[in-house]
Short mmCIF file of C-alpha atoms and ligand atoms in Angstrom, two decimals:
data_model
loop_
_atom_site.label_atom_id
_atom_site.label_comp_id
_atom_site.label_asym_id
_atom_site.label_seq_id
_atom_site.Cartn_x
_atom_site.Cartn_y
_atom_site.Cartn_z
CA UNK A 786 162.66 8.76 52.29
CA UNK A 787 161.56 6.73 55.38
CA UNK A 788 158.14 7.04 56.29
CA UNK A 789 156.20 5.49 59.32
CA UNK A 790 153.64 2.76 58.58
CA UNK A 791 150.52 2.48 60.55
CA UNK A 792 148.77 -0.97 60.63
CA UNK A 793 145.07 -0.78 61.44
CA UNK A 794 144.31 -3.96 59.84
CA UNK A 795 140.99 -4.89 58.21
CA UNK A 796 139.42 -6.82 61.37
CA UNK A 797 138.39 -3.79 63.01
CA UNK A 798 135.28 -3.04 65.38
CA UNK A 799 133.50 0.39 65.62
CA UNK A 800 132.79 2.99 68.18
CA UNK A 801 129.61 5.01 68.12
CA UNK A 802 128.84 8.37 69.92
CA UNK A 803 126.04 8.53 72.34
CA UNK A 804 124.17 11.95 72.84
CA UNK A 805 126.10 12.15 76.23
CA UNK A 806 129.20 12.68 74.26
CA UNK A 807 130.85 9.37 74.84
CA UNK A 808 131.77 6.57 72.57
CA UNK A 809 130.50 2.88 72.99
CA UNK A 810 132.04 -0.10 71.20
CA UNK A 811 129.99 -1.85 68.53
CA UNK A 812 131.08 -5.10 66.70
CA UNK A 813 131.54 -5.00 63.00
CA UNK A 814 129.15 -7.99 62.73
CA UNK A 815 126.37 -6.22 64.76
CA UNK A 816 126.85 -3.11 62.65
CA UNK A 817 126.38 -4.99 59.42
CA UNK A 818 123.42 -7.02 60.89
CA UNK A 819 121.70 -4.07 62.41
CA UNK A 820 121.28 -6.16 65.47
CA UNK A 821 118.33 -5.28 67.78
CA UNK A 822 117.20 -2.66 65.23
CA UNK A 823 120.73 -1.02 65.46
CA UNK A 824 120.13 -0.11 69.08
CA UNK A 825 122.39 -0.77 71.94
CA UNK A 826 122.67 0.73 75.48
CA UNK A 827 125.43 3.29 76.01
CA UNK A 828 128.12 1.89 78.12
CA UNK A 829 128.55 5.15 80.04
CA UNK A 830 125.09 6.51 80.47
CA UNK A 831 122.85 3.52 79.82
CA UNK A 832 120.65 5.41 77.29
CA UNK A 833 119.65 3.63 74.13
CA UNK A 834 121.94 4.36 71.39
CA UNK A 835 120.79 4.22 67.59
CA UNK A 836 123.90 3.33 65.79
CA UNK A 837 125.02 4.04 62.25
CA UNK A 838 127.12 6.45 60.13
CA UNK A 839 125.63 9.48 61.60
CA UNK A 840 127.04 8.83 65.06
CA UNK A 841 130.41 6.98 64.09
CA UNK A 842 133.12 7.99 66.12
CA UNK A 843 136.96 8.13 66.06
CA UNK A 844 138.21 4.36 66.19
CA UNK A 845 141.42 5.14 67.92
CA UNK A 846 141.34 8.02 70.35
CA UNK A 847 145.34 7.96 70.22
CA UNK A 848 145.30 7.94 66.55
CA UNK A 849 148.75 9.17 65.39
CA UNK A 850 147.23 11.43 62.64
CA UNK A 851 145.85 13.67 65.35
CA UNK A 852 149.47 14.99 65.92
CA UNK A 853 150.03 17.80 63.36
CA UNK A 854 153.84 17.48 63.68
CA UNK A 855 153.65 13.80 62.87
CA UNK A 856 151.69 14.08 59.55
CA UNK A 857 154.81 14.47 57.31
CA UNK A 858 156.35 11.52 58.75
CA UNK A 859 153.51 9.05 58.11
CA UNK A 860 153.04 6.88 54.95
CA UNK A 861 149.66 8.07 53.30
CA UNK A 862 147.74 6.03 50.84
CA UNK A 863 145.36 6.63 47.93
CA UNK A 864 143.97 4.35 45.24
CA UNK A 865 142.86 5.78 41.76
CA UNK A 866 142.11 4.73 38.30
CA UNK A 867 144.47 7.50 37.14
CA UNK A 868 147.80 6.26 36.11
CA UNK A 869 149.56 9.47 36.80
CA UNK A 870 147.78 10.64 40.09
CA UNK A 871 147.95 13.57 40.73
CA UNK A 872 148.14 14.55 37.33
CA UNK A 873 149.41 17.80 36.22
CA UNK A 874 147.39 17.75 33.18
CA UNK A 875 144.28 16.88 34.99
CA UNK A 876 142.49 20.39 34.58
CA UNK A 877 143.66 20.57 30.79
CA UNK A 878 142.31 16.99 30.17
CA UNK A 879 139.16 17.70 31.87
CA UNK A 880 138.40 20.73 29.77
CA UNK A 881 139.58 19.03 26.61
CA UNK A 882 137.19 15.94 27.32
CA UNK A 883 134.20 18.23 27.77
CA UNK A 884 131.64 18.31 25.15
CA UNK A 885 130.62 21.81 24.21
CA UNK A 886 126.91 20.73 23.95
CA UNK A 887 126.94 19.34 27.31
CA UNK A 888 127.66 22.46 29.25
CA UNK A 889 125.95 25.64 28.27
CA UNK A 890 127.31 28.96 28.73
CA UNK A 891 127.49 30.73 31.09
CA UNK A 892 127.62 27.71 33.63
CA UNK A 893 130.47 26.24 31.64
CA UNK A 894 133.28 28.10 33.81
CA UNK A 895 131.56 27.44 36.97
CA UNK A 896 131.22 23.77 36.16
CA UNK A 897 134.95 23.40 35.09
CA UNK A 898 136.20 25.42 38.32
CA UNK A 899 133.91 22.89 40.56
CA UNK A 900 135.27 19.86 38.81
CA UNK A 901 139.00 20.88 38.66
CA UNK A 902 139.37 22.40 42.00
CA UNK A 903 138.43 19.37 44.34
CA UNK A 904 140.83 18.62 47.07
CA UNK A 905 142.87 15.33 46.90
CA UNK A 906 142.35 12.74 49.48
CA UNK A 907 144.70 10.45 51.36
CA UNK A 908 144.29 8.16 54.24
CA UNK A 909 145.51 4.94 55.73
CA UNK A 910 146.48 1.86 53.68
CA UNK A 911 143.23 0.22 54.83
CA UNK A 912 141.06 3.23 53.87
CA UNK A 913 142.64 3.40 50.35
CA UNK A 914 141.76 -0.25 49.76
CA UNK A 915 138.14 0.15 51.18
CA UNK A 916 137.83 3.11 48.98
CA UNK A 917 138.86 1.20 45.91
CA UNK A 918 136.27 -1.50 46.62
CA UNK A 919 133.46 0.91 47.03
CA UNK A 920 134.42 2.53 43.87
CA UNK A 921 134.41 -1.08 42.16
CA UNK A 922 130.70 -1.12 43.05
CA UNK A 923 130.20 1.65 40.53
CA UNK A 924 129.68 0.07 36.99
CA UNK A 925 131.99 2.26 35.43
CA UNK A 926 134.89 1.34 37.68
CA UNK A 927 134.06 -2.48 38.30
CA UNK A 928 136.70 -3.63 35.71
CA UNK A 929 138.96 -0.58 35.86
CA UNK A 930 142.68 -0.67 36.32
CA UNK A 931 143.34 0.72 39.85
CA UNK A 932 146.64 1.88 41.29
CA UNK A 933 147.85 2.19 44.77
CA UNK A 934 149.72 5.31 45.69
CA UNK A 935 152.03 5.67 48.72
CA UNK A 936 152.19 9.48 49.49
CA UNK A 937 154.91 11.64 51.08
CA UNK A 938 153.38 14.94 52.13
CA UNK A 939 154.89 18.29 52.59
CA UNK A 940 152.67 20.04 54.96
CA UNK A 941 152.98 23.11 57.27
CA UNK A 942 152.28 21.57 60.50
CA UNK A 943 150.81 25.11 61.65
CA UNK A 944 148.29 24.95 58.81
CA UNK A 945 146.09 22.01 59.79
CA UNK A 946 142.54 22.25 61.15
CA UNK A 947 142.49 21.65 64.82
CA UNK A 948 141.01 18.26 65.73
CA UNK A 949 139.28 16.85 63.22
CA UNK A 950 136.15 17.50 60.88
CA UNK A 951 133.06 15.26 61.04
CA UNK A 952 132.12 13.98 57.61
CA UNK A 953 128.62 13.89 59.11
CA UNK A 954 128.36 17.49 59.34
CA UNK A 955 130.35 18.76 56.35
CA UNK A 956 130.84 16.35 53.47
CA UNK A 957 134.73 16.02 53.08
CA UNK A 958 134.66 14.82 49.36
CA UNK A 959 133.30 18.36 48.57
CA UNK A 960 136.27 20.35 50.03
CA UNK A 961 137.86 22.37 47.33
CA UNK A 962 141.36 23.79 47.00
CA UNK A 963 139.90 27.09 46.89
CA UNK A 964 138.27 26.44 50.21
CA UNK A 965 141.64 25.42 51.67
CA UNK A 966 143.24 28.43 50.20
CA UNK A 967 140.66 30.80 51.61
CA UNK A 968 141.07 29.34 55.17
CA UNK A 969 144.90 29.32 54.82
CA UNK A 970 145.05 25.52 55.36
CA UNK A 971 147.46 22.92 54.02
CA UNK A 972 145.12 20.16 54.86
CA UNK A 973 141.81 19.48 56.37
CA UNK A 974 141.91 16.48 58.63
CA UNK A 975 138.48 14.61 58.81
CA UNK A 976 136.70 11.77 60.04
CA UNK A 977 135.63 8.89 57.84
CA UNK A 978 132.07 7.86 58.33
CA UNK A 979 131.26 5.96 55.04
CA UNK A 980 134.38 3.94 54.37
CA UNK A 981 136.99 2.75 56.87
CA UNK A 982 134.68 4.27 59.53
CA UNK A 983 136.21 5.93 62.37
CA UNK A 984 139.73 6.64 60.71
CA UNK A 985 141.24 9.83 59.81
CA UNK A 986 142.00 10.91 56.24
CA UNK A 987 143.17 14.45 54.80
CA UNK A 988 141.95 16.68 52.16
CA UNK A 989 144.88 18.52 50.51
CA UNK A 990 145.73 20.52 47.44
CA UNK A 991 148.15 18.86 45.00
CA UNK A 992 151.07 21.10 46.12
CA UNK A 993 150.88 19.39 49.53
CA UNK A 994 152.22 16.20 47.86
CA UNK A 995 156.06 16.03 47.66
CA UNK A 996 156.34 12.59 46.01
CA UNK A 997 154.36 9.43 45.13
CA UNK A 998 155.15 5.76 44.67
CA UNK A 999 152.80 3.52 42.54
CA UNK A 1000 151.86 -0.14 41.87
CA UNK A 1001 149.08 -1.98 39.85
CA UNK A 1002 146.18 -3.48 41.75
CA UNK A 1003 145.86 -6.29 42.27
CA UNK A 1004 149.43 -6.85 42.74
CA UNK A 1005 150.90 -9.01 40.04
CA UNK A 1006 151.83 -12.48 41.30
CA UNK A 1007 150.56 -11.92 44.74
CA UNK A 1008 147.49 -13.97 45.42
CA UNK A 1009 145.86 -16.09 48.25
CA UNK A 1010 146.80 -19.67 47.61
CA UNK A 1011 143.79 -21.79 45.86
CA UNK A 1012 141.59 -23.92 48.41
CA UNK A 1013 141.10 -27.56 47.34
CA UNK A 1014 137.23 -27.07 47.83
CA UNK A 1015 136.95 -23.98 45.50
CA UNK A 1016 136.29 -26.45 42.47
CA UNK A 1017 133.27 -27.99 44.34
CA UNK A 1018 131.49 -24.79 44.91
CA UNK A 1019 132.36 -23.37 41.35
CA UNK A 1020 130.75 -26.59 39.83
CA UNK A 1021 127.82 -25.92 42.17
CA UNK A 1022 127.37 -22.71 40.59
CA UNK A 1023 127.89 -23.79 36.92
CA UNK A 1024 125.72 -26.78 37.27
CA UNK A 1025 122.85 -24.66 38.75
CA UNK A 1026 123.12 -22.03 36.01
CA UNK A 1027 122.99 -24.81 33.37
CA UNK A 1028 119.62 -26.19 34.85
CA UNK A 1029 118.14 -22.72 34.76
CA UNK A 1030 119.17 -22.19 31.08
CA UNK A 1031 117.88 -25.77 30.27
CA UNK A 1032 114.60 -25.00 31.81
CA UNK A 1033 114.33 -21.70 30.17
CA UNK A 1034 114.67 -23.46 26.62
CA UNK A 1035 112.31 -26.05 27.34
CA UNK A 1036 109.62 -23.56 28.32
CA UNK A 1037 109.90 -22.12 24.70
CA UNK A 1038 108.53 -18.80 25.79
CA UNK A 1039 109.85 -15.31 25.79
CA UNK A 1040 111.42 -14.02 29.13
CA UNK A 1041 108.58 -11.59 29.33
CA UNK A 1042 105.98 -14.24 28.85
CA UNK A 1043 107.84 -16.44 31.33
CA UNK A 1044 107.77 -13.57 33.94
CA UNK A 1045 103.93 -13.19 33.37
CA UNK A 1046 103.49 -16.91 33.86
CA UNK A 1047 105.28 -16.76 37.00
CA UNK A 1048 103.09 -13.86 38.22
CA UNK A 1049 100.05 -15.70 37.55
CA UNK A 1050 98.95 -13.31 34.62
CA UNK A 1051 99.55 -16.04 31.83
CA UNK A 1052 98.52 -19.68 32.34
CA UNK A 1053 101.21 -22.00 33.39
CA UNK A 1054 99.36 -25.43 32.93
CA UNK A 1055 102.59 -27.65 33.16
CA UNK A 1056 104.18 -25.66 36.05
CA UNK A 1057 107.12 -25.24 34.07
CA UNK A 1058 107.59 -21.48 34.74
CA UNK A 1059 107.26 -22.25 38.55
CA UNK A 1060 109.99 -24.75 38.31
CA UNK A 1061 112.20 -22.41 36.18
CA UNK A 1062 111.58 -19.83 39.09
CA UNK A 1063 112.58 -22.37 41.69
CA UNK A 1064 115.83 -23.41 39.73
CA UNK A 1065 116.73 -19.61 39.35
CA UNK A 1066 116.40 -19.40 43.37
CA UNK A 1067 118.65 -22.30 43.75
CA UNK A 1068 121.11 -20.81 41.38
CA UNK A 1069 121.24 -17.68 43.33
CA UNK A 1070 121.66 -19.95 46.57
CA UNK A 1071 124.65 -21.68 44.95
CA UNK A 1072 126.37 -18.09 44.15
CA UNK A 1073 125.80 -17.06 47.77
CA UNK A 1074 127.29 -20.38 48.94
CA UNK A 1075 130.27 -19.87 46.89
CA UNK A 1076 130.51 -16.35 48.30
CA UNK A 1077 130.36 -17.60 51.88
CA UNK A 1078 133.12 -19.99 51.10
CA UNK A 1079 135.35 -17.59 49.39
CA UNK A 1080 134.87 -15.03 52.49
CA UNK A 1081 135.76 -17.83 54.98
CA UNK A 1082 138.79 -18.97 52.90
CA UNK A 1083 140.28 -15.84 51.76
CA UNK A 1084 139.15 -13.15 54.03
CA UNK A 1085 139.67 -14.65 57.57
CA UNK A 1086 141.05 -11.58 58.98
CA UNK A 1087 138.54 -9.22 57.57
CA UNK A 1088 135.57 -7.51 59.61
CA UNK A 1089 132.06 -8.08 58.78
CA UNK A 1090 131.89 -4.47 57.22
CA UNK A 1091 134.94 -5.20 54.97
CA UNK A 1092 133.50 -8.59 53.77
CA UNK A 1093 130.34 -7.24 52.84
CA UNK A 1094 131.97 -4.43 50.70
CA UNK A 1095 134.54 -6.81 49.26
CA UNK A 1096 131.91 -9.24 48.31
CA UNK A 1097 129.80 -6.79 46.53
CA UNK A 1098 132.77 -5.25 44.75
CA UNK A 1099 133.91 -8.59 43.47
CA UNK A 1100 130.49 -9.72 42.39
CA UNK A 1101 130.69 -7.50 39.32
CA UNK A 1102 133.03 -10.25 37.93
CA UNK A 1103 130.57 -13.08 38.30
CA UNK A 1104 128.81 -12.55 34.96
CA UNK A 1105 132.14 -12.81 32.88
CA UNK A 1106 133.36 -16.30 33.85
CA UNK A 1107 133.21 -17.81 37.30
CA UNK A 1108 136.80 -19.20 37.24
CA UNK A 1109 138.05 -15.72 36.53
CA UNK A 1110 135.85 -14.27 39.14
CA UNK A 1111 137.44 -16.59 41.83
CA UNK A 1112 140.83 -15.85 40.54
CA UNK A 1113 140.28 -12.17 40.66
CA UNK A 1114 138.75 -12.63 44.25
CA UNK A 1115 141.77 -14.33 45.53
CA UNK A 1116 144.01 -11.72 44.02
CA UNK A 1117 142.15 -8.73 45.62
CA UNK A 1118 141.84 -10.54 48.82
CA UNK A 1119 145.64 -10.65 48.94
CA UNK A 1120 145.43 -6.87 49.41
CA UNK A 1121 143.57 -7.52 52.59
CA UNK A 1122 145.33 -10.55 53.91
CA UNK A 1123 148.96 -9.96 53.08
CA UNK A 1124 149.23 -6.24 53.61
CA UNK A 1125 152.96 -6.35 54.55
CA UNK A 1126 153.70 -7.75 50.95
CA UNK A 1127 151.77 -5.06 49.42
CA UNK A 1128 153.20 -2.27 51.31
CA UNK A 1129 156.77 -3.73 50.75
CA UNK A 1130 155.86 -3.85 47.05
CA UNK A 1131 154.85 -0.27 46.77
CA UNK A 1132 157.54 0.78 49.15
CA UNK A 1133 160.06 -0.55 46.87
CA UNK A 1134 158.83 1.39 43.75
CA UNK A 1135 160.50 4.43 42.46
CA UNK A 1136 159.60 7.64 43.82
CA UNK A 1137 157.99 10.24 41.44
CA UNK A 1138 158.47 13.83 42.46
CA UNK A 1139 155.21 15.82 42.30
CA UNK A 1140 155.99 19.17 40.62
CA UNK A 1141 153.99 22.19 41.70
CA UNK A 1142 150.70 21.87 39.84
ZN1 ZN B 1358 125.63 7.90 76.88
#
């Protein structure tokens, strides 16, 4: 099955919609910094435009996903912690995993229906990766095994909503298969405004998927080559953390007492609590320096928006072991910096036909 790949890349800027109805470009860096109080003049009418997710516009006015007849020819992507997405046993597993006491009758049936009838979501490769990074910010998923799915769709091109739904007006993640059925639609095309801002994704029922290919993420043996300066920054973090812990043990007080000393509630005659506080600050700074170094070294082609999401997602690994964190960072960065390798990897995986569910 030959599918057409799209390459949006991760080094994107954004477009924001003015009340005059026309979009203006904004750089990803300005968007993240909230430059000028997140205001800029509209390039068309000159009015001041307050930018943010609420006015995010389609990034590419010629997005190939706007063409109903092209949807089945495109490679779609999805990331999930489920090893058998879209699982034919999802509903049964969900019900089996429910604790009788958690859900009281008679809301049980409605609860099950709500959670087992959610539409599935597919988007660009970049959107799938960004979605995974956002999910890694959730404690539950920060260390989870993720999978990348490459998806072949089987849609009736006459059963797609015209244009696209704006996620600002109707939350796409809430679309249910019952709603699709009611509207006699095979897919709802919608504009992403929270992740992969300005790209188009599809909400679909499981039957719309003909087949999937799958690989583990990060891709085994695919990692950004280590930089010679990594050790210097890693040592900075380790040394700073040791100084904090040495100072804490010298203090010989409980963490609660230390905090009260820092706040001036308890006396700090030798200034030891203040010194500890300063060392902790230097320790945070050392971590920030390592993070900036890693972003510059391993994400040279990522927009400021993506860098922010990436750094937050990877940070959950800092507490385990700083070397492991850096190794993990380089492996995840390969998904952003070497997308051709990743696409080739998943494109070579065996297809799994998705039976009617
Ligand atoms: Zn305008």
